[in-house]
CSV table of C-alpha atoms in Angstrom, one decimal:
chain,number,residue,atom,x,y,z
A,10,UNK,CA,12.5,-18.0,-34.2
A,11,UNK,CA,12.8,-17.1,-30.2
A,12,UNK,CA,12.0,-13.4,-29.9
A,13,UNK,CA,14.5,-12.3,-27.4
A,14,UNK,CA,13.5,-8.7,-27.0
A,15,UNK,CA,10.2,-9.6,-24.9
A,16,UNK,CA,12.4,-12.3,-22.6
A,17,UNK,CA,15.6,-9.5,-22.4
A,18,UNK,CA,12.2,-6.6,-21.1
A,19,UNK,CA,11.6,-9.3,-18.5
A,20,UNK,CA,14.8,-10.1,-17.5
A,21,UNK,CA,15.8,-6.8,-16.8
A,22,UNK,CA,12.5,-5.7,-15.1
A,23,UNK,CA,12.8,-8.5,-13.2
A,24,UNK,CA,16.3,-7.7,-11.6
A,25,UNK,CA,15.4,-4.3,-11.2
A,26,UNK,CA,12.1,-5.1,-8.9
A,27,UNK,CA,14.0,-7.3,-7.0
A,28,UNK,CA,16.4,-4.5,-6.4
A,29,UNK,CA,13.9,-1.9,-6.0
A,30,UNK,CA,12.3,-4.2,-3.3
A,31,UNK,CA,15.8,-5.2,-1.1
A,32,UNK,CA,15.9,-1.2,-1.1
A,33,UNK,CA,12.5,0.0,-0.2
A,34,UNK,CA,12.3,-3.0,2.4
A,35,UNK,CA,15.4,-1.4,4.4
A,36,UNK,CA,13.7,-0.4,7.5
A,37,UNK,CA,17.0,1.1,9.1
A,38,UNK,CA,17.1,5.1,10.2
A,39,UNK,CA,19.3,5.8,7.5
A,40,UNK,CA,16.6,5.5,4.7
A,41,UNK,CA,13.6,8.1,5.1
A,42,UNK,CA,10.1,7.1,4.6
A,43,UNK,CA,9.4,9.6,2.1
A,44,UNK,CA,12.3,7.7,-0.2
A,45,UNK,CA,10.8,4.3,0.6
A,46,UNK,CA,7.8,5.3,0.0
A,47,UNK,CA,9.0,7.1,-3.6
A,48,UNK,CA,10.5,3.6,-4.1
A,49,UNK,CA,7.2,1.4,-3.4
A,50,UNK,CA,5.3,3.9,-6.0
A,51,UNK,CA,8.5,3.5,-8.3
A,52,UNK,CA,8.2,-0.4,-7.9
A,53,UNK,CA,4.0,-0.3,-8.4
A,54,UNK,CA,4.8,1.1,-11.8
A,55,UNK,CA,8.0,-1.0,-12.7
A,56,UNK,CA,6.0,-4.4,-12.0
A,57,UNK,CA,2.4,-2.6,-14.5
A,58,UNK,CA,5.2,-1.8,-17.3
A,59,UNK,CA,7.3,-4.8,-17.4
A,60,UNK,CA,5.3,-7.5,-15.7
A,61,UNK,CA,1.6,-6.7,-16.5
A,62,UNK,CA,0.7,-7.2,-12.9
A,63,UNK,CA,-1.9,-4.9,-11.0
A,64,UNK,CA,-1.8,-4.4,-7.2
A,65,UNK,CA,-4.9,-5.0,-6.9
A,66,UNK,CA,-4.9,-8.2,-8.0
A,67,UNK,CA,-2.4,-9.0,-4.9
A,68,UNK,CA,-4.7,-7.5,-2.2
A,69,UNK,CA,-1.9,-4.8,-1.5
A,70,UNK,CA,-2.6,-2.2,-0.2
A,71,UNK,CA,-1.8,1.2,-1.6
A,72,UNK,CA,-1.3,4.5,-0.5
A,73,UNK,CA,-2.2,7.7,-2.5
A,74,UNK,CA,1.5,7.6,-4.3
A,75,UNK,CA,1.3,4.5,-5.0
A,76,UNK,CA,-2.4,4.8,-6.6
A,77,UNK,CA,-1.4,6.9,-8.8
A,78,UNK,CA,1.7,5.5,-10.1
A,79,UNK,CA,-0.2,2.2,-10.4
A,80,UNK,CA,-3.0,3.3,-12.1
A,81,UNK,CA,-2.9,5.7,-15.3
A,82,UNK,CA,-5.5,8.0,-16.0
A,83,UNK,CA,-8.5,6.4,-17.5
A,84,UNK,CA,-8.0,3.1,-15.6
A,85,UNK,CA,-11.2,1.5,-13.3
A,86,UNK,CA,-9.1,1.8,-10.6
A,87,UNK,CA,-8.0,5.3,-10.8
A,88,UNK,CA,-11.5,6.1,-11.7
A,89,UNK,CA,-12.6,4.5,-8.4
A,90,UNK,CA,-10.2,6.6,-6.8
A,91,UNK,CA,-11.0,10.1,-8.3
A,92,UNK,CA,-14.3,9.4,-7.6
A,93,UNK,CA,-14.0,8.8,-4.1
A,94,UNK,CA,-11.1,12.0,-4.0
A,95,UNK,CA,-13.9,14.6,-5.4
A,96,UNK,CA,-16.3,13.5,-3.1
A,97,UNK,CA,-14.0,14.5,0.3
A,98,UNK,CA,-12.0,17.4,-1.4
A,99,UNK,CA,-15.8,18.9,-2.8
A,100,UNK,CA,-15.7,22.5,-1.7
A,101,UNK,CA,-19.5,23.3,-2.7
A,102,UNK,CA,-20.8,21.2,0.0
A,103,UNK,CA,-18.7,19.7,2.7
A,104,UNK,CA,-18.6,16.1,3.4
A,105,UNK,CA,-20.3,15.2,6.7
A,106,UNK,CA,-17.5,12.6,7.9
A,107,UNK,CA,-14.4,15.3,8.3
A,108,UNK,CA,-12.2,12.7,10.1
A,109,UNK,CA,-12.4,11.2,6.2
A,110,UNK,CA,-11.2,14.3,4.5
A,111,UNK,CA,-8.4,14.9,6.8
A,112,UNK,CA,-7.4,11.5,6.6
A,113,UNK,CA,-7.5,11.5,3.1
A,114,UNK,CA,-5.4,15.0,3.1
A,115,UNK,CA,-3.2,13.6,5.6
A,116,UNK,CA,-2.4,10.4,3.4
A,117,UNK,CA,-3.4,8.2,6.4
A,118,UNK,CA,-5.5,6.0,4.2
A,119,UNK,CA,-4.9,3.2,2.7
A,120,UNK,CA,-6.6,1.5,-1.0
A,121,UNK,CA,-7.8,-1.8,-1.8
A,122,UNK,CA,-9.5,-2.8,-5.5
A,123,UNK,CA,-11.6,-5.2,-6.5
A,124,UNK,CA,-12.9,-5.6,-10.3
A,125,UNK,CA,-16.7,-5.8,-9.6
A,126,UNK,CA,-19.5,-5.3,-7.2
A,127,UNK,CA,-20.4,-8.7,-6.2
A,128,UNK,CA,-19.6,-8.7,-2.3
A,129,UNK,CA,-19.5,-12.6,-2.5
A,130,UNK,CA,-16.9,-13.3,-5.0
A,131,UNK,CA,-14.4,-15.4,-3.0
A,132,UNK,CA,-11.5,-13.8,-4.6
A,133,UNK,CA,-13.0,-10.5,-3.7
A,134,UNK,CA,-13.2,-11.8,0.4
A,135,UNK,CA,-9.6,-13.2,-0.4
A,136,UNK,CA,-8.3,-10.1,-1.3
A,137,UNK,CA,-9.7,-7.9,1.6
A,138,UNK,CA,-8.8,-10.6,4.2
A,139,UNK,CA,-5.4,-10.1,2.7
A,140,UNK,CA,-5.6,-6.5,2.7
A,141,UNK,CA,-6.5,-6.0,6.4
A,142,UNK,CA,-4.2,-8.3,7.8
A,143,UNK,CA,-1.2,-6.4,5.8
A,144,UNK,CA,-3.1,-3.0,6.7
A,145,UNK,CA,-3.3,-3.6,10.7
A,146,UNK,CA,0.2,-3.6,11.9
A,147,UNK,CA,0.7,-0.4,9.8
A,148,UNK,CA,-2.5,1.2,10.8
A,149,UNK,CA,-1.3,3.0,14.1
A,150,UNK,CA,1.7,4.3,12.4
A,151,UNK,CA,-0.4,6.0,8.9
A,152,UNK,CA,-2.2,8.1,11.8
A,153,UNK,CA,-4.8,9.0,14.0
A,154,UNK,CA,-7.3,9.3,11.1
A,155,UNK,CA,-6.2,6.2,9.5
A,156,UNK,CA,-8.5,3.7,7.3
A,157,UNK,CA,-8.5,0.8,4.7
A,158,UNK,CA,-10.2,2.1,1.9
A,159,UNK,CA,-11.9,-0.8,-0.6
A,160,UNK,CA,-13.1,0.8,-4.0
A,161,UNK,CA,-15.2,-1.3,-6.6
A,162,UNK,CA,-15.1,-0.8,-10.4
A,163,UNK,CA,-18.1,0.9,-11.1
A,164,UNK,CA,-21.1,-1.3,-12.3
A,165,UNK,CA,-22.1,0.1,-15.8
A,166,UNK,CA,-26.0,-1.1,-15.8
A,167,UNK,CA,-26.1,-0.1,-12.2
A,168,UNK,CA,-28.7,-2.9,-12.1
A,169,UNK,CA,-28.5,-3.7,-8.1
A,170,UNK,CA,-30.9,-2.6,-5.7
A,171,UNK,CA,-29.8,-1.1,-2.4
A,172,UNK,CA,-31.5,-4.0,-0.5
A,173,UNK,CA,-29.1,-6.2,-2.4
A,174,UNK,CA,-26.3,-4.7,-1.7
A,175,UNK,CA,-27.1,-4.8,1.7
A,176,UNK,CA,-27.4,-9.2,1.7
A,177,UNK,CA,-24.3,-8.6,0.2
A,178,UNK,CA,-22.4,-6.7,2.4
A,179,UNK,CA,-23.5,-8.8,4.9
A,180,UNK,CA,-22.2,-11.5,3.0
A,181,UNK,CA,-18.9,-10.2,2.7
A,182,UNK,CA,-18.7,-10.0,6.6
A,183,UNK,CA,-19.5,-13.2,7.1
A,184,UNK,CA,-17.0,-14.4,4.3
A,185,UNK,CA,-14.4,-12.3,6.3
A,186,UNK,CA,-14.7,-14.1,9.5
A,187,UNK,CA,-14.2,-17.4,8.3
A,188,UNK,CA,-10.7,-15.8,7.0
A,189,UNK,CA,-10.0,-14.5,10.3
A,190,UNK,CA,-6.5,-15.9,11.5
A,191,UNK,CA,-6.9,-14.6,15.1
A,192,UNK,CA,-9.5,-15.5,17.4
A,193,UNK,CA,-12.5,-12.9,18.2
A,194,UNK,CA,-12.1,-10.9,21.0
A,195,UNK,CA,-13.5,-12.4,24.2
A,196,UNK,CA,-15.2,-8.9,25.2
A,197,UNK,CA,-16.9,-8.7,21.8
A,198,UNK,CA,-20.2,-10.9,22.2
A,199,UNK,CA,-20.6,-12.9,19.0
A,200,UNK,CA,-24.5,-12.0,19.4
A,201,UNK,CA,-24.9,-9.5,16.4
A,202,UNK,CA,-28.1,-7.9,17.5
A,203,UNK,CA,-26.5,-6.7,20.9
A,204,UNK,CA,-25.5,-3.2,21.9
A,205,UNK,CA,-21.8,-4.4,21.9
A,206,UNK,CA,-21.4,-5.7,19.1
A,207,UNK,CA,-18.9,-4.7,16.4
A,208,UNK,CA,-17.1,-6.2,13.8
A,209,UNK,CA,-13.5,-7.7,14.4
A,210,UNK,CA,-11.0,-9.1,12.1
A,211,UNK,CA,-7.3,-10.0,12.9
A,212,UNK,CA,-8.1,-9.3,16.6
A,213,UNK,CA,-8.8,-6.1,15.9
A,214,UNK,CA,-12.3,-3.8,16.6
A,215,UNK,CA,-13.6,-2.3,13.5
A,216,UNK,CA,-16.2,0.5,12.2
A,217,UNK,CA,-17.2,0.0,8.8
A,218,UNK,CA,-19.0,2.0,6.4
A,219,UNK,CA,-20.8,1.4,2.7
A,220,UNK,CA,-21.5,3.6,0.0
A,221,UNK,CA,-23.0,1.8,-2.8
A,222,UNK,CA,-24.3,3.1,-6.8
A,223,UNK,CA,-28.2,2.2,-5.7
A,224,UNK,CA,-28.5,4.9,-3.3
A,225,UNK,CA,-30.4,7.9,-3.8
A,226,UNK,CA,-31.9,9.8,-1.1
A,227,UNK,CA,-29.2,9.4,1.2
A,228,UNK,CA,-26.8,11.2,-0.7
A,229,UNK,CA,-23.8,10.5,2.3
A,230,UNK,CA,-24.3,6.1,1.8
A,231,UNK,CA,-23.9,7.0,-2.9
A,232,UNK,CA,-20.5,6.7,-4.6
A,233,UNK,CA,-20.6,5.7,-8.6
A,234,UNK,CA,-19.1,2.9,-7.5
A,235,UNK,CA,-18.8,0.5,-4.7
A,236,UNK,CA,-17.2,1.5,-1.6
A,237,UNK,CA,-16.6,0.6,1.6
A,238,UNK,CA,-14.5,2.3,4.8
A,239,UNK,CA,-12.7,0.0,7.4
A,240,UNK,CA,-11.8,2.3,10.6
A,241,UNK,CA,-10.1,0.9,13.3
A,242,UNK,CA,-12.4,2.1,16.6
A,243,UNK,CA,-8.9,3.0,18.4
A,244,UNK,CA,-9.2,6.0,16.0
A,245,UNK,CA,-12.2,7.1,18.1
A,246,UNK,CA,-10.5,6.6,21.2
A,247,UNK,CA,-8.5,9.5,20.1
A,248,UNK,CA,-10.4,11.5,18.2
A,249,UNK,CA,-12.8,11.4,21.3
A,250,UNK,CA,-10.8,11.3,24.0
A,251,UNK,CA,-13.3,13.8,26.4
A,252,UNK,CA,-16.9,13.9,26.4
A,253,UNK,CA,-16.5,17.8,25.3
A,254,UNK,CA,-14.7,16.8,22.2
A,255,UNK,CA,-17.2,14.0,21.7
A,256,UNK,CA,-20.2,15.9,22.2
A,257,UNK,CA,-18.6,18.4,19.7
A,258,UNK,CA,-17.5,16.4,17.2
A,259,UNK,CA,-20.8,14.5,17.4
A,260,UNK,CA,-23.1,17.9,16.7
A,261,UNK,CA,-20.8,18.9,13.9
A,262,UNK,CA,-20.8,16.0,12.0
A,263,UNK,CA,-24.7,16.1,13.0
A,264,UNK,CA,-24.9,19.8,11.8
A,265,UNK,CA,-23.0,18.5,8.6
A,266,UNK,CA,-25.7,15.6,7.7
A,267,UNK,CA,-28.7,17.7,7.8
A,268,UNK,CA,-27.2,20.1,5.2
A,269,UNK,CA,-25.9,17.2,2.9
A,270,UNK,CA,-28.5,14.6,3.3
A,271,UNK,CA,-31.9,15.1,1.8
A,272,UNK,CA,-33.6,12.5,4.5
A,273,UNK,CA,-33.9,13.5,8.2
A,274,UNK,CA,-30.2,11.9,10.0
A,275,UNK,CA,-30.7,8.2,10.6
A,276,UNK,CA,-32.4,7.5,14.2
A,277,UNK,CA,-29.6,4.2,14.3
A,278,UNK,CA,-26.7,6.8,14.7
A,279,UNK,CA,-26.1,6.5,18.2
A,280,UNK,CA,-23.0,6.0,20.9
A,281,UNK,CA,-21.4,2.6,20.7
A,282,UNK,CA,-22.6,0.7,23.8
A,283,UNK,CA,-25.9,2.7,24.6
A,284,UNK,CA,-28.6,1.3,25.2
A,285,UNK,CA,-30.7,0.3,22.7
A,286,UNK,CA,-28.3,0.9,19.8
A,287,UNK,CA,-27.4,-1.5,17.5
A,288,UNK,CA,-23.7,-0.6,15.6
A,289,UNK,CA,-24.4,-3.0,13.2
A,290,UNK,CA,-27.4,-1.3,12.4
A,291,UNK,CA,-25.3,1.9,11.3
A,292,UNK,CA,-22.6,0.4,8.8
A,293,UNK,CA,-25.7,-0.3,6.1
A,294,UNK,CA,-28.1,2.3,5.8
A,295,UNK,CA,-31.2,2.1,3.4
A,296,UNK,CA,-32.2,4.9,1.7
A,297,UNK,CA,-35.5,5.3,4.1
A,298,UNK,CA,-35.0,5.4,8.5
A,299,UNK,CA,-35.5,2.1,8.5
A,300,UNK,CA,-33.3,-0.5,9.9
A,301,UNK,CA,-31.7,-2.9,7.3
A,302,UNK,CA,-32.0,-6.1,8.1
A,303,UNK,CA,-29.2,-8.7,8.6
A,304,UNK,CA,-29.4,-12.2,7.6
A,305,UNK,CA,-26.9,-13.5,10.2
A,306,UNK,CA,-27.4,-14.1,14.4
A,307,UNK,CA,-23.8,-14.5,14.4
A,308,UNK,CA,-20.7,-14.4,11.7
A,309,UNK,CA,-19.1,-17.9,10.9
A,310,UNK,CA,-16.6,-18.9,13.3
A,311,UNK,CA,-12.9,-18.8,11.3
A,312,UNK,CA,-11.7,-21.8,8.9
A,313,UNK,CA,-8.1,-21.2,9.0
A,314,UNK,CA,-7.3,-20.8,13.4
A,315,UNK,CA,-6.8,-24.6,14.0
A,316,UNK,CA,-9.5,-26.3,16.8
């Protein structure tokens, strides 16, 4: 016989996301942010209860709210997410990248998931494409310490080496770029071993940062699991907007690595743009002052921005 309990949960979830949606999409005055955004988390955990779906699995991404409505305790994803929490809020020791902790504490981050480690999973490229075009036009208004945030479920035998997670990194870069649906920047050489390079997606200038489960000296690059920092470099044109607060900002975070990192600070951490330094050199860094290699001259020119 047709069980129409399941089909009557369905319906009615159904008419209620859709609701839930026309509301939270209202973009007039009248509605504040803080109730759209109550309704977003509302709807994340609406759609887990009644549909089954996960946000992750639509590349959305989530703000701390939303996180936590979407993901019970005891889920990968939340796990991913306390994880990475503990490490910025950790009182004992601080965290050398401060502009992470206060955009963490001022909710100016955004979260993306992905359910393994392996950089080169199409759907995992899919999904972070997806994530950073949806993340840029919002990124100015989260705030001035704004990022997208990717977090991997945690690989149990932890059987990767940090080499390997390097080539695949990399890999995901390169993936990215074929997904790019603007063209690169004409002021950004495509040369990758060039002291103006940087990578771009979506028209956009990025600093990126990985954190992998391999890592062990260099305690600042170690998270359980898989993680990754996209900052748009605008950020930096705020946050260093003189050469005093550069310069400052520069020896604290400085100050802050020598105290949290058992290995002496990496000689690839320079300025953007000065000679002889290599940002690509600084978004992967080995657990020894070596540089780590790259496999690519230049990133794949985009598939999808018609010729």
């Amino acid at each position: 016989m047709f069980d129409t309990y399941p089909s009557a949960v369905l319906f009615i979830g159904g008419i209620m996301i859709t609701l839930l949606v026309n509301i939270a999409s209202i973009k007039c005055r009248s509605v504040p942010q803080a109730l759209r955004d109550t309704l977003s988390s509302f709807i994340c955990f609406i759609r887990a209860a009644f549909c089954g779906e996960q946000a992750d699995q639509q590349g959305n991404p989530l703000t701390r709210s939303q996180v936590t409505a979407a993901f019970p305790q005891g889920t990968w994803q939340r796990n991913a997410y306390e994880d990475y929490k503990a490490v910025l809020l950790d009182e004992t020791i601080i965290y050398p990248c401060i502009y992470a902790t206060k955009g963490f504490k001022s909710d100016d981050q955004l979260y993306l998931f992905i359910d393994s480690d392996d950089l080169s999973d199409p759907r995992h490229i899919r999904t972070l494409a997806k994530g950073l075009a949806i993340y840029l036009p919002r990124a100015r208004q989260l705030g001035p310490n704004t990022s997208l945030v990717l977090l991997a479920k945690q690989n149990g035998d932890d059987s990767r080496t940090v080499e390997e997670y390097n080539t695949l990194f990399w890999e995901l870069l390169n993936g990215l770029a074929k997904l790019d649906y603007k063209p690169w920047p004409s002021n950004i050489p495509r040369d990758i071993d060039t002291d103006k390079w940087c990578f771009c997606f979506g028209g956009e200038k990025f600093f990126t940062v990985i954190q992998t489960p391999a890592h062990e000296v260099r305690r600042t690059r170690y998270a359980p699991g898989l993680t990754i920092v996209f900052q748009p470099k605008w950020i930096f044109d705020i946050l260093f907007s003189t050469d005093a607060k550069r310069v400052s900002a520069i020896a604290k975070v400085r100050t802050l690595l020598t105290k949290y990192d058992p290995i002496p600070v990496s000689p690839e951490l320079k300025n953007y743009g000065e000679k002889g330094s290599r940002e690509s050199k600084q978004y992967f860094l080995l657990d020894e002052n070596i540089p780590a290699p790259c496999q690519y001259e230049k990133l794949s020119k985009s598939d999808v921005i018609a010729t």
